[in-house]
C-alpha cells in the first residue's frame, strides 16, 4: 500500500501505566522561554537559599505577578536573555547547608474575589493562566470573558490528562469553583471523553474534545465554543494547575507538584512521574540518557515542544525520540530540501487539516507568510498561539516555522490595540 | 474514506522531516499522469513522446536558466506541464509551436513568480491557452473516452494524496451536466462519456491554480462549469477541450477573488453572531 505519511494513532504507545512514580530532581529552573515578554525584577540573588513557594522574581511591569521557587534549594545561577529578559534561573537542592527552616506562612484566599486574586498573584499561581489572544500572562485586574480548562490532549505520544487528575477530584472541583470567581462568564472544561470532571452548572460547562491532532488543542476547543475576539480576553489553564489552585485554597500553601508523562519511542517504558515544573530533564530520565544511541529530548511534544534541559512550565510530557541520522534529512530527490530559499505553499489536504476545523488554513498560512496582519486577523489568527500552528510547520511544503510567523503577526496586532 | 486516514496523519518528527515538499507533490502528480500519457502514446503513436520531449526540454531549459539567475537549485516541476501538454496537443502540431508555447506559458505563469507554487495559474493551462491564441486552428484532444478511463487511476492517487479537491470535480461536473441537460445540446454525449475528466483533474483541480477554501472550491467548480458551457456553446462541441482550457484559465484568475468573498462573508457572519450573543 502506498503510504504518504507516517500514520500514527494519537496515542501510539497508549500509556496504560496507572501508577505514578515519584521522581526527585537535584535541580530545577524557571526558563524565560515559558514567559515571553516578562522582564524580571529579582527578589533573590545567586547563592541565596530559597524555600518552595518563595518569591524569586516579579514582573517589572506588573509587580504583583510573582514567580516562585518550585523546590527548596540554593539559587545556583541567574542568566539574563536579550533585553534583560530572563534566560534561566536555576535552583539546586542543597540539603547540607539549609539555612532557612520551616515553611512559608500560608496565604488565606478568604471569601472575596479580591483576596482570591491577591492570593493567586502572591502565591505564584497566577502564571498558570494565559490569555487569548496573544498567549500572555493576564493582567492582575483583568476579568476574562471566560476561562477554558484544558483537560484533553492530542499531541503525539500524549497521555490522557485524566490520568494525572486521578484521586485529586476534590481539589479539582474546588479549583473550578474558584475559577468561576475570576470571570463573569463561564468556565469551560475541555475534557477527553469519559465521566465528567466537574459538576455542570450555569457557570461550569463541560465539553468532550478528543480526536486526532489538532482536535485536542485548547485553541481548537476555544474556536469551537467561543471564537476569540481581539478586544475580549479568554484565559486558558491546564487541568493540573486547577488542582494546584484548589489545593492552595485549602492549605494556603503553594504545592508545585505536577504529573508529567515520560513518553515517546525511546522512553523505557512510558511512565508517569510526579515532579515539579522546571525539573531537570536529565535527572528525570537518567535511565534513557545512559544509552549510547543518539537521543533527542523534548520538553513537551515533538510538535509544539522544544528540545530542552528543563521541563517547561506548561508542558505535560517529556518526549524521547531517536535522533535522526543525517542522511534522512533529505526529503526527496526532486526539489532538494537543501534549498535555502523560501519554498512555496502548495495546498494539500493534509496541511489544510493542520488547523482546528473552522479556520481557512491556506489563506491563513499565506497571510502569516507575508505578515499581513489585517487578513490574518480576519481569518482568526488572533485566536491562535504557537502550539496551534505547530502542525502546519510540519505539514506545509514551505517548511516555514509558522509559530514564528504567527508571533510576528500577533505582535503587530497587539501594537494596533 | 481517505479523509479519515488523512485526519490521522501527522509526522511525529518535528521539524526535521516534512511530510510534503513541493518536489514530492510534483512526484505524485507525475506518477498520476503516467497512465494517461502511456495511453496517449498507445493510441496516437510515438510522436506523442516527441511532443513530450520538446515540451520538457523547453520547460527545463528555462527552469535552469531562472535557477542560475536566481541562484536557486533547479527543480523538476516542468515535467508535469510537459506531460499534460503531451496528452492534450495533437501530434499534427509542429514541434516548434509546442516549444514556443511551453516557453511562454511556463515563464509567464510560474517562473516570473519564483517557481511552482508561487504563481496563481496552472502552467499547463497557460501553455495551452497561449497555443490556442497564437496558432489558431489547433483543436486539443482529451475528450475521448479512453483518456477518461486512463485518468481514473491517477485521479484515485491524487484524491488519496489530497492533491485534488473532490469539491471542484463534483461542482464542475454537476454544473456541466446540469447546463447540458437544460440546453439539451450536442454537449450531452461527450459529457456522458465524461471525456472532460482529464482536463478537470489535471487543469482545473491543480492545487496551485484552484481556490483554496472549501466554499470557494464549490464556487470555483461551478464557475468552470458555467464558463465551459458559454465557451463550448460558442465554438461548438468539437472544440470543447479548448473551451475547458479557457474556462480553467479564467476561473483560476478569479479564484483568489472567490476565496476573498468567502472569507469576507464568513468574517461578517461571525461578527454578526458575536454581536448577537455577546450583546
XYZ file of C-alpha atoms in Angstrom:
696
model
C 0.000 0.000 0.000
C 1.308 3.372 -0.971
C 1.856 5.444 2.119
C 2.259 9.168 2.007
C 2.906 9.886 5.613
C 3.849 8.015 8.637
C 0.388 7.361 10.004
C 0.110 7.154 13.680
C -2.552 6.920 16.251
C -2.832 9.776 18.687
C -1.711 7.537 21.476
C 0.729 5.205 19.797
C 2.130 3.818 22.953
C -1.126 4.041 24.799
C 0.493 4.701 28.131
C -1.501 2.362 30.313
C 0.595 2.694 33.402
C -1.630 3.890 36.172
C 0.900 4.133 38.935
C 2.754 7.363 39.310
C 6.358 7.195 40.376
C 7.925 9.892 42.490
C 10.829 11.485 40.709
C 13.028 13.696 42.791
C 15.358 16.005 40.967
C 18.551 17.665 42.068
C 17.828 20.887 40.230
C 15.041 22.809 38.603
C 14.841 26.014 36.626
C 12.478 28.783 35.655
C 13.055 29.313 31.978
C 12.404 32.596 30.215
C 11.149 30.814 27.115
C 7.995 29.996 29.069
C 7.302 33.631 29.882
C 7.904 35.709 26.772
C 7.792 39.445 27.379
C 8.369 39.165 31.121
C 11.170 41.346 32.452
C 12.086 40.017 35.864
C 12.777 42.069 38.920
C 14.690 39.696 41.168
C 13.961 39.241 44.843
C 16.789 36.782 45.404
C 20.435 36.707 44.469
C 22.693 33.922 43.284
C 23.731 31.662 46.126
C 20.775 32.504 48.342
C 18.719 29.709 49.822
C 15.055 29.556 48.938
C 12.097 27.548 50.148
C 9.487 26.112 47.836
C 6.927 28.798 47.122
C 9.272 31.655 47.934
C 9.114 34.556 45.507
C 12.104 34.532 43.149
C 11.189 37.474 40.977
C 8.265 39.590 39.920
C 7.325 41.071 36.591
C 8.846 44.529 36.373
C 5.840 45.971 34.531
C 3.266 44.270 36.770
C 4.987 43.752 40.127
C 2.002 41.959 41.584
C 2.698 38.914 39.412
C 5.090 36.703 41.365
C 7.168 33.772 40.206
C 8.093 31.352 42.947
C 10.572 28.601 43.624
C 9.414 25.113 42.598
C 11.682 23.399 45.136
C 13.871 24.006 48.153
C 17.472 24.762 47.420
C 20.052 27.324 46.544
C 19.828 29.719 43.610
C 22.677 28.451 41.504
C 22.647 30.760 38.518
C 20.606 33.627 37.162
C 21.056 34.146 33.467
C 19.676 37.042 31.509
C 18.467 36.823 27.967
C 18.158 39.559 25.380
C 16.932 42.952 26.648
C 17.048 41.990 30.317
C 14.542 39.170 29.960
C 15.082 36.002 31.907
C 17.056 33.254 30.267
C 17.050 30.797 33.153
C 17.111 30.770 36.922
C 18.465 27.501 38.229
C 17.832 26.177 41.726
C 19.918 23.293 43.012
C 18.850 21.357 46.054
C 21.303 21.827 48.860
C 20.471 19.527 51.720
C 23.661 20.119 53.681
C 23.601 23.847 54.177
C 19.970 24.570 54.868
C 19.860 27.951 56.486
C 16.146 28.509 56.403
C 13.781 26.446 58.441
C 10.086 25.822 58.411
C 7.648 26.666 55.702
C 6.265 29.904 54.399
C 3.215 31.403 56.064
C 0.023 30.129 54.489
C -1.930 32.616 52.431
C -5.621 32.914 53.085
C -7.679 33.268 49.917
C -10.625 34.461 52.001
C -14.074 34.716 50.630
C -13.923 37.799 48.468
C -12.870 37.807 44.874
C -10.206 40.379 45.650
C -8.440 38.242 48.235
C -8.569 35.280 45.875
C -6.845 37.285 43.182
C -4.229 38.576 45.591
C -3.703 35.053 46.869
C -3.120 33.651 43.390
C -0.819 36.537 42.498
C 1.380 36.341 45.574
C 1.487 32.551 45.711
C 2.931 32.207 42.237
C -0.133 30.520 40.759
C -1.061 33.474 38.559
C 1.243 32.378 35.710
C -0.983 29.297 35.390
C -3.277 31.468 33.305
C -2.568 32.537 29.793
C -4.661 34.806 27.638
C -6.127 34.511 24.195
C -5.444 36.497 22.117
C -1.643 36.604 22.320
C -0.901 33.878 24.864
C 0.492 36.199 27.537
C 0.077 36.251 31.291
C -3.125 38.126 32.128
C -3.090 41.491 33.870
C -3.784 41.222 37.609
C -7.024 43.187 37.404
C -8.383 41.964 34.087
C -11.593 39.988 34.001
C -11.812 37.384 31.238
C -14.872 36.669 29.130
C -14.494 33.021 30.050
C -11.910 30.534 31.245
C -11.020 27.306 29.454
C -9.677 24.418 31.497
C -7.585 22.199 29.267
C -8.103 18.567 30.245
C -7.654 16.837 26.912
C -4.689 16.270 24.674
C -3.982 15.086 21.164
C -0.288 15.803 20.755
C 1.877 12.948 19.541
C 2.614 10.492 22.332
C 0.368 12.420 24.691
C -1.343 10.696 27.575
C -4.890 11.257 28.670
C -4.695 14.176 31.139
C -7.361 12.363 33.140
C -4.659 10.052 34.478
C -2.933 12.962 36.147
C -6.171 14.021 37.837
C -6.943 10.696 39.450
C -7.519 10.876 43.205
C -7.384 14.649 43.032
C -11.016 15.170 42.047
C -11.852 17.118 45.158
C -9.069 19.635 44.655
C -10.045 19.921 41.007
C -13.675 20.675 41.892
C -12.568 23.240 44.422
C -10.286 24.826 41.836
C -13.041 25.032 39.244
C -15.335 26.688 41.783
C -12.662 29.283 42.446
C -12.190 29.926 38.731
C -15.819 30.990 38.445
C -14.983 33.827 40.807
C -12.413 35.232 38.403
C -14.738 35.647 35.435
C -18.227 36.900 34.832
C -18.711 34.329 32.108
C -18.445 30.588 32.020
C -15.692 28.162 32.938
C -15.412 25.603 30.162
C -13.845 22.252 30.881
C -12.493 20.670 27.701
C -12.090 17.050 28.679
C -11.396 13.767 26.992
C -14.486 11.544 26.716
C -15.470 9.811 29.894
C -17.073 10.729 33.194
C -17.488 14.455 33.661
C -14.639 16.030 35.574
C -16.754 18.643 37.318
C -20.372 19.232 38.146
C -22.168 21.066 35.391
C -23.861 24.289 36.308
C -24.869 27.535 34.671
C -21.294 28.747 35.056
C -19.420 25.470 34.578
C -19.737 23.839 31.181
C -18.274 20.554 30.034
C -17.035 19.790 26.537
C -15.841 16.450 25.352
C -12.990 17.076 22.990
C -10.933 14.299 21.566
C -9.735 13.162 18.227
C -6.690 13.240 16.036
C -4.433 16.213 16.451
C -5.156 19.169 16.419
C -8.621 18.440 17.870
C -7.350 18.273 21.447
C -5.609 21.645 21.499
C -7.172 24.177 23.788
C -7.201 26.555 20.812
C -9.432 24.107 18.949
C -11.803 23.938 21.923
C -11.984 27.711 22.177
C -12.625 28.126 18.479
C -15.434 25.583 18.591
C -17.146 27.265 21.535
C -16.359 30.958 21.707
C -14.093 32.237 18.935
C -11.575 34.690 20.339
C -12.190 38.375 19.786
C -9.376 40.877 19.800
C -10.878 43.081 22.467
C -12.198 40.460 24.892
C -9.826 38.132 26.638
C -10.245 34.450 27.257
C -7.986 32.710 29.738
C -6.716 29.180 29.464
C -5.387 26.995 32.254
C -4.158 23.442 32.443
C -6.233 20.968 34.462
C -3.339 20.252 36.810
C -2.973 23.936 37.597
C -6.637 23.946 38.566
C -5.834 21.173 41.030
C -2.961 23.270 42.351
C -5.320 26.223 42.842
C -7.829 24.006 44.604
C -5.191 22.659 46.915
C -3.786 26.119 47.521
C -7.221 27.334 48.602
C -7.434 24.549 51.162
C -3.940 24.733 52.606
C -2.786 28.220 51.761
C 0.490 26.809 50.513
C 1.884 26.551 47.025
C 2.176 22.931 46.015
C 4.348 22.739 42.925
C 3.992 19.012 42.295
C 2.743 18.015 38.891
C 2.470 14.824 36.966
C 4.190 14.554 33.626
C 4.430 11.704 31.193
C 7.792 10.463 30.103
C 6.897 9.141 26.707
C 7.941 8.695 23.121
C 9.584 5.839 21.231
C 12.711 5.911 23.348
C 11.025 6.028 26.743
C 11.712 2.767 28.502
C 8.917 2.350 29.324
C 6.434 5.225 29.020
C 5.516 6.239 32.522
C 4.016 8.917 34.713
C 6.248 10.919 37.017
C 5.379 13.240 39.848
C 7.824 16.102 39.765
C 7.933 19.896 39.756
C 7.692 22.430 36.929
C 11.117 23.254 35.581
C 12.588 19.978 36.750
C 15.860 18.927 35.217
C 15.017 16.518 32.415
C 18.439 14.938 32.758
C 17.517 13.905 36.297
C 14.095 12.629 35.227
C 15.258 10.276 32.531
C 18.583 9.024 33.807
C 17.872 5.517 32.538
C 17.281 6.546 28.948
C 20.131 9.034 28.779
C 22.598 6.326 29.721
C 22.062 4.593 26.395
C 24.544 5.098 23.645
C 22.222 5.581 20.653
C 21.732 9.272 19.954
C 18.607 10.652 21.539
C 16.519 13.773 21.201
C 14.815 15.047 24.309
C 11.776 17.293 24.016
C 10.074 19.150 26.783
C 6.503 18.938 25.537
C 5.608 17.046 22.412
C 7.755 16.672 19.340
C 5.421 19.090 17.575
C 4.916 22.000 19.921
C 7.593 21.274 22.485
C 11.240 22.208 22.420
C 14.488 20.407 22.896
C 15.364 21.499 26.375
C 17.217 20.646 29.536
C 14.388 21.800 31.801
C 10.755 20.767 31.871
C 8.670 23.684 30.578
C 6.198 25.399 32.888
C 3.260 24.484 30.644
C 4.412 21.112 29.393
C 2.700 17.869 30.317
C 5.069 15.438 28.738
C 8.690 14.756 28.001
C 9.197 13.041 24.672
C 12.235 10.931 23.966
C 12.983 10.193 20.381
C 15.691 8.769 18.208
C 17.974 11.407 16.796
C 17.584 11.476 13.041
C 20.606 10.308 11.136
C 21.854 12.987 8.781
C 21.001 11.114 5.607
C 17.295 11.003 6.401
C 17.023 14.747 6.489
C 16.948 14.871 2.718
C 13.315 14.897 1.776
C 13.184 13.809 -1.825
C 15.187 13.529 -4.969
C 13.221 16.211 -6.749
C 13.337 19.628 -5.138
C 16.213 19.267 -2.748
C 15.478 20.147 0.822
C 18.847 21.853 0.983
C 17.291 24.713 -0.928
C 17.952 27.669 1.348
C 15.496 29.999 -0.405
C 11.827 30.087 0.577
C 9.776 27.139 -0.604
C 6.226 27.532 -1.895
C 2.977 26.800 -0.090
C 1.236 24.148 -2.160
C -2.214 23.387 -0.732
C -2.576 19.736 0.200
C -5.420 18.281 2.144
C -3.212 17.168 4.991
C -1.938 20.677 5.648
C -5.475 22.026 5.443
C -6.347 19.761 8.339
C -3.375 21.052 10.291
C -5.534 23.700 11.924
C -8.628 23.087 14.030
C -11.795 22.958 11.959
C -13.329 26.345 11.339
C -10.177 28.001 10.063
C -9.399 28.656 6.411
C -5.955 27.141 6.619
C -4.396 28.007 3.275
C -5.406 31.694 3.212
C -4.293 31.984 6.832
C -0.919 30.421 6.035
C -0.460 32.812 3.152
C -1.412 35.782 5.321
C 1.057 34.677 8.006
C 3.814 34.058 5.465
C 3.663 37.646 4.191
C 2.899 39.119 7.638
C -0.439 40.522 6.501
C -1.871 41.040 9.971
C -5.144 42.518 8.753
C -6.030 39.480 6.663
C -4.706 37.148 9.349
C -6.978 38.772 11.931
C -9.927 38.435 9.572
C -9.087 34.732 9.377
C -8.953 34.383 13.157
C -5.177 34.318 13.716
C -5.549 36.230 16.985
C -7.248 33.175 18.468
C -4.155 31.045 17.956
C -0.821 30.674 19.677
C 2.339 28.873 18.608
C 1.248 25.405 19.704
C -1.837 25.595 17.478
C 0.168 26.107 14.313
C 3.000 23.714 15.170
C 1.462 21.037 12.978
C 1.418 23.387 9.978
C 5.185 23.788 10.083
C 5.429 20.059 9.823
C 2.900 19.513 7.046
C 3.386 22.539 4.807
C 5.521 22.211 1.697
C 7.183 25.516 2.530
C 8.787 24.252 5.730
C 8.290 27.668 7.331
C 8.150 27.969 11.084
C 4.542 29.054 11.429
C 4.960 29.612 15.146
C 7.394 32.429 14.453
C 5.304 33.796 11.611
C 2.228 33.789 13.843
C 4.097 35.546 16.645
C 5.132 38.324 14.241
C 1.516 38.847 13.270
C 0.346 38.705 16.904
C 2.961 41.323 17.818
C 1.632 43.575 15.052
C -1.949 43.062 16.206
C -1.019 43.742 19.840
C 0.525 47.041 18.810
C -2.610 48.099 16.979
C -4.822 47.692 20.013
C -12.717 7.083 3.499
C -9.465 8.725 2.704
C -10.493 11.752 4.720
C -10.339 9.859 7.973
C -6.931 8.489 7.142
C -5.625 11.933 6.338
C -7.002 13.237 9.616
C -4.935 10.737 11.475
C -1.736 11.543 9.745
C 0.892 13.630 11.258
C 4.561 13.350 11.188
C 5.861 12.975 14.711
C 9.313 14.019 13.634
C 9.134 17.692 14.351
C 10.993 19.958 12.059
C 13.480 17.536 10.670
C 11.284 15.728 8.192
C 8.422 17.304 6.351
C 5.548 15.164 5.137
C 5.214 17.138 1.918
C 7.625 19.126 -0.134
C 6.973 20.830 -3.451
C 9.146 18.181 -5.055
C 7.098 15.369 -3.604
C 3.889 16.992 -4.840
C 5.321 17.067 -8.348
C 6.468 13.471 -7.989
C 2.968 12.264 -7.080
C 1.411 14.327 -9.864
C 3.887 12.844 -12.321
C 3.001 9.317 -11.262
C -0.685 10.169 -11.662
C -0.020 11.461 -15.175
C 1.910 8.416 -16.340
C -1.086 6.218 -17.191
C -2.850 8.843 -19.364
C 0.496 9.621 -21.019
C 1.212 5.983 -21.829
C -2.359 5.537 -23.052
C -1.881 8.547 -25.320
C 1.269 7.015 -26.787
C -0.593 3.758 -27.316
C -3.476 5.452 -29.120
C -1.674 8.162 -31.075
C 1.742 6.739 -31.727
C 5.269 7.550 -30.696
C 5.156 11.135 -31.913
C 3.482 11.932 -28.590
C 6.746 11.094 -26.852
C 8.486 13.571 -29.143
C 5.987 16.268 -28.167
C 6.717 15.449 -24.540
C 10.470 15.643 -25.012
C 10.247 19.011 -26.760
C 7.904 20.403 -24.107
C 10.089 19.064 -21.297
C 13.281 20.436 -22.862
C 11.717 23.872 -23.279
C 10.409 23.916 -19.703
C 13.580 22.575 -18.114
C 15.859 24.901 -20.075
C 14.079 27.968 -18.742
C 13.772 26.449 -15.295
C 17.557 26.035 -15.171
C 18.152 29.498 -16.600
C 15.949 31.071 -13.940
C 17.579 28.914 -11.289
C 21.026 30.135 -12.329
C 19.931 33.779 -12.379
C 18.176 33.465 -9.022
C 20.937 31.276 -7.565
C 18.494 28.604 -6.510
C 18.772 24.881 -7.123
C 16.722 23.969 -10.194
C 13.529 21.982 -9.781
C 11.839 19.403 -11.974
C 8.325 20.818 -11.831
C 8.282 21.267 -15.610
C 7.741 17.543 -16.054
C 4.035 17.686 -15.153
C 3.494 20.598 -17.519
C 5.173 18.649 -20.317
C 3.111 15.514 -19.624
C -0.189 17.411 -19.662
C 0.789 19.211 -22.864
C 1.752 15.897 -24.492
C -1.665 14.442 -23.735
C -3.612 17.476 -24.937
C -1.724 18.562 -28.029
C -2.495 16.618 -31.219
C 0.529 15.128 -32.963
C -0.149 17.213 -36.077
C 1.007 20.402 -34.369
C 4.556 21.420 -35.434
C 7.042 20.874 -32.637
C 8.400 24.447 -32.747
C 4.895 25.662 -31.948
C 4.784 23.341 -28.962
C 8.193 24.511 -27.747
C 7.396 28.198 -28.145
C 4.089 27.880 -26.313
C 5.673 25.957 -23.458
C 8.422 28.561 -23.076
C 5.932 31.423 -22.970
C 3.498 29.611 -20.724
C 5.999 28.310 -18.182
C 7.876 31.594 -17.927
C 4.746 33.724 -17.639
C 2.759 31.505 -15.297
C 5.361 30.300 -12.818
C 8.977 31.240 -13.399
C 8.464 35.007 -13.210
C 6.692 34.474 -9.888
C 9.554 32.430 -8.458
C 8.650 28.898 -9.492
C 5.940 26.327 -8.890
C 3.615 27.284 -6.070
C 4.383 30.997 -6.089
C 2.118 31.823 -9.024
C -1.638 31.539 -9.185
C -2.191 29.801 -12.519
C -1.706 26.279 -13.744
C 1.234 26.499 -16.178
C -0.200 23.810 -18.457
C -3.446 25.758 -18.810
C -1.481 28.882 -19.707
C 0.634 26.960 -22.224
C -2.453 25.536 -23.916
C -4.276 28.874 -23.894
C -1.272 30.629 -25.462
C -1.006 27.887 -28.081
C -4.665 28.237 -28.894
C -4.332 32.022 -29.232
C -1.109 32.066 -31.171
C -1.770 29.259 -33.602
C -5.482 29.294 -34.407
C -6.968 26.095 -35.654
C -5.360 23.771 -33.127
C -8.045 21.549 -31.691
C -6.928 19.894 -28.469
C -7.707 16.287 -27.898
C -8.570 14.983 -24.495
C -12.308 14.467 -24.797
C -12.143 10.828 -25.768
C -13.389 8.045 -23.576
C -10.049 6.212 -23.353
C -8.384 9.247 -21.823
C -11.158 9.389 -19.268
C -10.563 5.758 -18.382
C -6.808 6.257 -18.219
C -7.302 9.219 -15.883
C -9.092 7.190 -13.228
C -6.019 5.592 -11.540
C -4.278 8.953 -11.366
C -7.414 10.573 -10.003
C -7.625 7.941 -7.279
C -3.973 8.538 -6.391
C -4.382 12.304 -6.253
C -7.556 12.026 -4.177
C -5.813 9.708 -1.738
C -2.880 12.088 -1.525
C -5.184 15.065 -1.041
C -3.824 16.861 -4.091
C -7.156 17.376 -5.824
C -10.362 18.552 -4.256
C -13.438 16.420 -4.909
C -15.499 19.555 -4.380
C -14.128 21.100 -7.563
C -14.710 17.911 -9.541
C -18.247 17.446 -8.264
C -19.204 21.107 -8.633
C -17.659 21.326 -12.093
C -19.153 18.117 -13.479
C -22.560 18.742 -11.906
C -22.739 22.218 -13.421
C -21.758 20.922 -16.855
C -24.306 18.119 -16.725
C -26.992 20.473 -15.452
C -26.426 23.059 -18.163
C -26.073 20.413 -20.849
C -29.327 18.782 -19.884
C -31.058 22.160 -19.775
C -29.801 23.051 -23.228
C -30.231 19.531 -24.499
C -27.201 20.397 -26.591
C -24.772 18.208 -28.538
C -22.826 18.577 -25.347
C -24.519 15.669 -23.719
C -22.846 12.683 -25.401
C -19.396 13.997 -24.578
C -20.346 14.772 -21.021
C -21.939 11.374 -20.659
C -18.673 9.854 -21.798
C -17.034 12.038 -19.183
C -14.371 12.848 -21.707
C -13.518 16.039 -19.921
C -12.339 14.321 -16.798
C -8.652 14.561 -17.680
C -8.885 18.326 -18.007
C -10.968 18.660 -14.867
C -8.465 16.670 -12.814
C -5.165 17.978 -14.136
C -6.027 21.515 -15.196
C -8.988 22.596 -13.097
C -8.121 20.871 -9.816
C -4.461 21.808 -9.699
C -3.947 22.921 -6.084
C -1.946 25.973 -7.128
C -4.466 27.387 -9.583
C -7.666 26.474 -7.781
C -9.480 28.225 -4.963
C -8.109 27.381 -1.531
C -11.145 27.468 0.740
C -13.791 24.756 0.661
C -16.742 27.050 -0.109
C -14.501 28.816 -2.621
C -13.849 25.476 -4.307
C -17.551 24.881 -4.824
C -17.877 28.328 -6.409
C -14.751 27.735 -8.492
C -16.103 24.415 -9.802
C -19.443 25.980 -10.641
C -17.668 28.855 -12.390
C -15.659 26.423 -14.516
C -18.800 24.518 -15.469
C -20.619 27.718 -16.354
C -17.740 29.155 -18.368
C -17.320 25.856 -20.177
C -20.955 25.978 -21.201
C -20.547 29.528 -22.501
C -17.279 28.926 -24.361
C -18.238 25.453 -25.530
C -21.523 26.671 -26.888
C -19.834 29.488 -28.757
C -17.213 27.430 -30.508
C -19.087 24.200 -30.999
C -18.801 20.819 -29.340
C -15.708 19.615 -31.209
C -13.534 22.225 -29.507
C -14.830 21.514 -26.022
C -11.331 20.867 -24.657
C -10.201 24.274 -25.922
C -13.197 25.738 -24.133
C -12.187 23.932 -20.948
C -8.684 25.391 -21.136
C -10.033 28.926 -21.287
C -12.659 28.204 -18.645
C -9.911 26.994 -16.285
C -7.686 29.954 -17.069
C -10.421 32.492 -16.377
C -11.649 30.667 -13.280
C -8.080 30.488 -11.901
C -7.768 34.236 -12.322
C -10.997 34.649 -10.363
C -10.115 32.015 -7.736
C -8.393 34.423 -5.303
C -11.402 36.714 -5.579
C -13.771 33.826 -4.824
C -11.692 32.975 -1.743
C -11.728 36.591 -0.679
C -15.515 36.767 -0.997
C -15.857 33.583 1.059
C -13.521 34.889 3.780
C -15.274 38.251 3.965
C -18.706 36.701 4.198
C -17.610 34.266 6.910
C -15.990 37.092 8.863
C -19.198 39.079 8.504
C -21.301 36.156 9.676
C -19.041 35.621 12.675
C -19.234 39.281 13.617
C -22.999 39.233 13.404
C -23.171 36.094 15.506
C -20.741 37.588 18.029
C -22.761 40.798 18.223
C -25.935 38.835 18.851
C -24.540 36.535 21.514
C -22.142 38.978 23.158
C -24.688 41.830 23.433
